Coordinates of C-alpha atoms in Angstrom, one line a residue:
X2 CA 37.4 -25.2 22.8
X3 CA 38.2 -21.8 24.2
X4 CA 36.5 -20.4 27.3
X5 CA 34.6 -17.9 25.2
X6 CA 33.3 -20.6 22.9
X7 CA 32.4 -22.7 26.0
X8 CA 30.5 -19.8 27.6
X9 CA 28.6 -19.1 24.5
X10 CA 27.4 -22.7 24.4
X11 CA 26.6 -22.7 28.1
X12 CA 24.5 -19.5 27.7
X13 CA 22.6 -21.4 25.0
X14 CA 22.2 -24.4 27.4
X15 CA 23.8 -26.7 24.8
X16 CA 24.2 -30.1 26.5
X17 CA 27.7 -30.6 25.0
X18 CA 28.8 -27.5 26.8
X19 CA 28.1 -29.1 30.2
X20 CA 30.4 -32.0 29.4
X21 CA 33.2 -29.6 28.3
X22 CA 32.6 -27.4 31.3
X23 CA 32.9 -30.4 33.6
X24 CA 36.0 -31.7 31.9
X25 CA 37.7 -28.3 32.1
X26 CA 37.0 -27.4 35.7
X27 CA 36.0 -30.4 37.7
X28 CA 39.5 -31.4 38.9
X29 CA 40.4 -27.9 40.2
X30 CA 37.0 -27.3 41.8
X31 CA 37.1 -30.8 43.4
X32 CA 40.4 -30.1 45.0
X33 CA 39.2 -26.9 46.5
X34 CA 36.0 -28.5 47.7
X35 CA 37.8 -31.5 49.1
X36 CA 40.2 -29.3 51.1
X37 CA 37.3 -27.5 52.7
X38 CA 34.9 -30.4 53.3
X39 CA 37.6 -33.0 54.1
X40 CA 35.4 -35.9 53.1
X41 CA 35.7 -37.4 49.6
X42 CA 32.1 -38.6 49.3
X43 CA 30.7 -35.3 50.6
X44 CA 33.1 -33.4 48.3
X45 CA 31.8 -35.3 45.3
X46 CA 28.2 -34.4 46.2
X47 CA 29.2 -30.8 46.6
X48 CA 30.9 -30.8 43.3
X49 CA 27.8 -32.1 41.6
X50 CA 25.8 -29.4 43.3
X51 CA 28.3 -26.7 42.2
X52 CA 28.0 -27.7 38.5
X53 CA 24.2 -27.7 38.7
X54 CA 24.4 -24.2 40.3
X55 CA 26.8 -23.0 37.5
X56 CA 24.5 -24.4 34.9
X57 CA 21.3 -22.9 36.3
X58 CA 22.8 -19.5 37.2
X59 CA 25.0 -18.8 34.2
X60 CA 22.9 -15.8 33.4
X61 CA 24.1 -14.1 36.6
X62 CA 27.7 -14.3 35.5
X63 CA 29.0 -10.9 34.4
X64 CA 32.3 -10.8 32.5
X65 CA 32.9 -7.2 33.5
X66 CA 32.9 -8.1 37.2
X67 CA 35.6 -10.8 37.0
X68 CA 36.9 -13.9 35.4
X69 CA 34.7 -16.9 34.8
X70 CA 37.0 -19.2 36.8
X71 CA 36.8 -16.8 39.8
X72 CA 33.1 -16.9 39.6
X73 CA 32.8 -20.7 39.6
X74 CA 35.4 -20.9 42.3
X75 CA 33.3 -18.7 44.5
X76 CA 30.3 -20.9 43.9
X77 CA 32.3 -23.9 44.9
X78 CA 33.7 -22.3 48.0
X79 CA 30.3 -20.9 49.1
X80 CA 28.6 -24.2 48.4
X81 CA 31.3 -26.0 50.5
X82 CA 30.9 -23.6 53.3
X83 CA 27.1 -24.0 53.2
X84 CA 27.6 -27.8 53.4
X85 CA 29.9 -27.4 56.4
X86 CA 27.4 -25.2 58.2
X87 CA 24.4 -27.5 57.5
X88 CA 22.9 -29.2 60.5
X89 CA 22.8 -32.6 58.6
X90 CA 26.5 -32.5 57.8
X91 CA 27.4 -31.6 61.4
X92 CA 25.3 -34.4 62.8
X93 CA 27.0 -36.9 60.6
X94 CA 30.4 -35.7 61.9
X95 CA 29.4 -36.2 65.5
X96 CA 30.9 -39.0 67.5
X97 CA 29.0 -41.9 69.1
X98 CA 26.9 -41.1 72.2
X99 CA 28.3 -42.3 75.5
X100 CA 25.6 -45.0 75.7
X101 CA 26.6 -46.4 72.3
X102 CA 30.3 -46.1 73.3
X103 CA 29.7 -48.1 76.5
X104 CA 27.5 -50.7 74.7
X105 CA 30.2 -51.0 72.0
X106 CA 32.6 -52.2 74.7
X107 CA 30.0 -54.5 76.2
X108 CA 29.6 -56.3 72.9
X109 CA 33.2 -57.2 72.4
X110 CA 34.6 -60.5 73.5
X111 CA 38.2 -59.5 74.2
X112 CA 39.1 -59.9 77.9
X113 CA 41.0 -56.6 77.9
X114 CA 38.0 -54.7 76.7
X115 CA 35.7 -56.4 79.2
X116 CA 38.0 -55.4 82.0
X117 CA 38.0 -51.8 80.8
X118 CA 34.2 -52.0 80.4
X119 CA 33.7 -53.0 84.1
X120 CA 35.6 -49.8 85.2
X121 CA 33.9 -47.6 82.6
X122 CA 30.4 -48.9 83.5
X123 CA 31.0 -48.2 87.2
X124 CA 32.4 -44.8 86.4
X125 CA 29.5 -43.8 84.2
X126 CA 27.0 -45.0 86.8
X127 CA 28.6 -42.7 89.4
X128 CA 27.9 -39.5 87.4
X129 CA 24.9 -37.4 88.0
X130 CA 22.3 -37.6 85.1
X131 CA 23.0 -34.0 84.2
X132 CA 26.7 -34.7 84.0
X133 CA 26.2 -37.7 81.8
X134 CA 24.0 -35.5 79.5
X135 CA 26.5 -32.6 79.3
X136 CA 29.6 -34.9 78.9
X137 CA 27.8 -36.8 76.2
X138 CA 27.1 -33.6 74.3
X139 CA 30.4 -31.9 74.8
X140 CA 32.9 -34.7 74.6
X141 CA 31.2 -37.6 72.8
X142 CA 29.1 -35.7 70.3
X143 CA 31.5 -32.7 69.9
X144 CA 29.0 -30.0 70.6
X145 CA 30.3 -26.5 71.6
X146 CA 29.1 -25.2 74.9
X147 CA 26.7 -22.9 73.1
X148 CA 25.2 -25.8 71.1
X149 CA 24.8 -27.8 74.3
X150 CA 23.1 -24.8 75.9
X151 CA 20.7 -24.6 73.0
X152 CA 20.1 -28.3 73.0
X153 CA 19.4 -28.5 76.7
X154 CA 17.5 -25.2 76.8
X155 CA 19.6 -23.9 79.7
X156 CA 21.8 -20.8 79.9
X157 CA 25.3 -20.9 78.6
X158 CA 26.7 -20.1 82.0
X159 CA 24.9 -23.0 83.6
X160 CA 26.4 -25.4 81.0
X161 CA 29.9 -24.0 81.7
X162 CA 29.4 -24.4 85.5
X163 CA 28.0 -28.0 85.1
X164 CA 30.8 -28.9 82.8
X165 CA 33.4 -27.6 85.2
X166 CA 31.7 -29.4 88.2
X167 CA 31.4 -32.6 86.1
X168 CA 35.1 -32.6 85.2
X169 CA 35.9 -32.1 88.8
X170 CA 33.7 -35.1 89.7
X171 CA 35.6 -37.1 87.0
X172 CA 38.9 -36.1 88.5
X173 CA 37.8 -37.2 92.0
X174 CA 36.6 -40.5 90.7
X175 CA 39.9 -41.1 88.9
X176 CA 42.0 -39.7 91.8
X177 CA 43.7 -37.4 89.4

């Protein structure tokens, strides 16, 4: 089936066309999506969303403005970028909180981990509550300083100052 024949069937919303459309373009679109999203399961979800968008929005495709492949590639790229920017996706990519991290070590039965946990617990207890909160956001959860500022509802400059002071406290505790 040629691309022109395929497009004609897609415009008519012929169900066979969807299968052909998927067969013709899914591998190339998936590879582009997977490079952007960097998570196979998420990339598969985005691919499904892309084909639904193509199917629903086929009437907005204009041959005179560009090739069909370019049009669907832009849909795939934009949908991937939207996924990367979504709050839900970002939250799933964050690391464990410092509390979970410490508790993870507490739950293990290995002697080496228990010895490390003793030092880690003492170290975490020494920090000021504000430091624990900022370090948790910036280093364990992967927030940017701006995101931490928004989360804590404090000015960005204050987050930067607290971060610098907390790092200095860490250095002092570790004698580094």
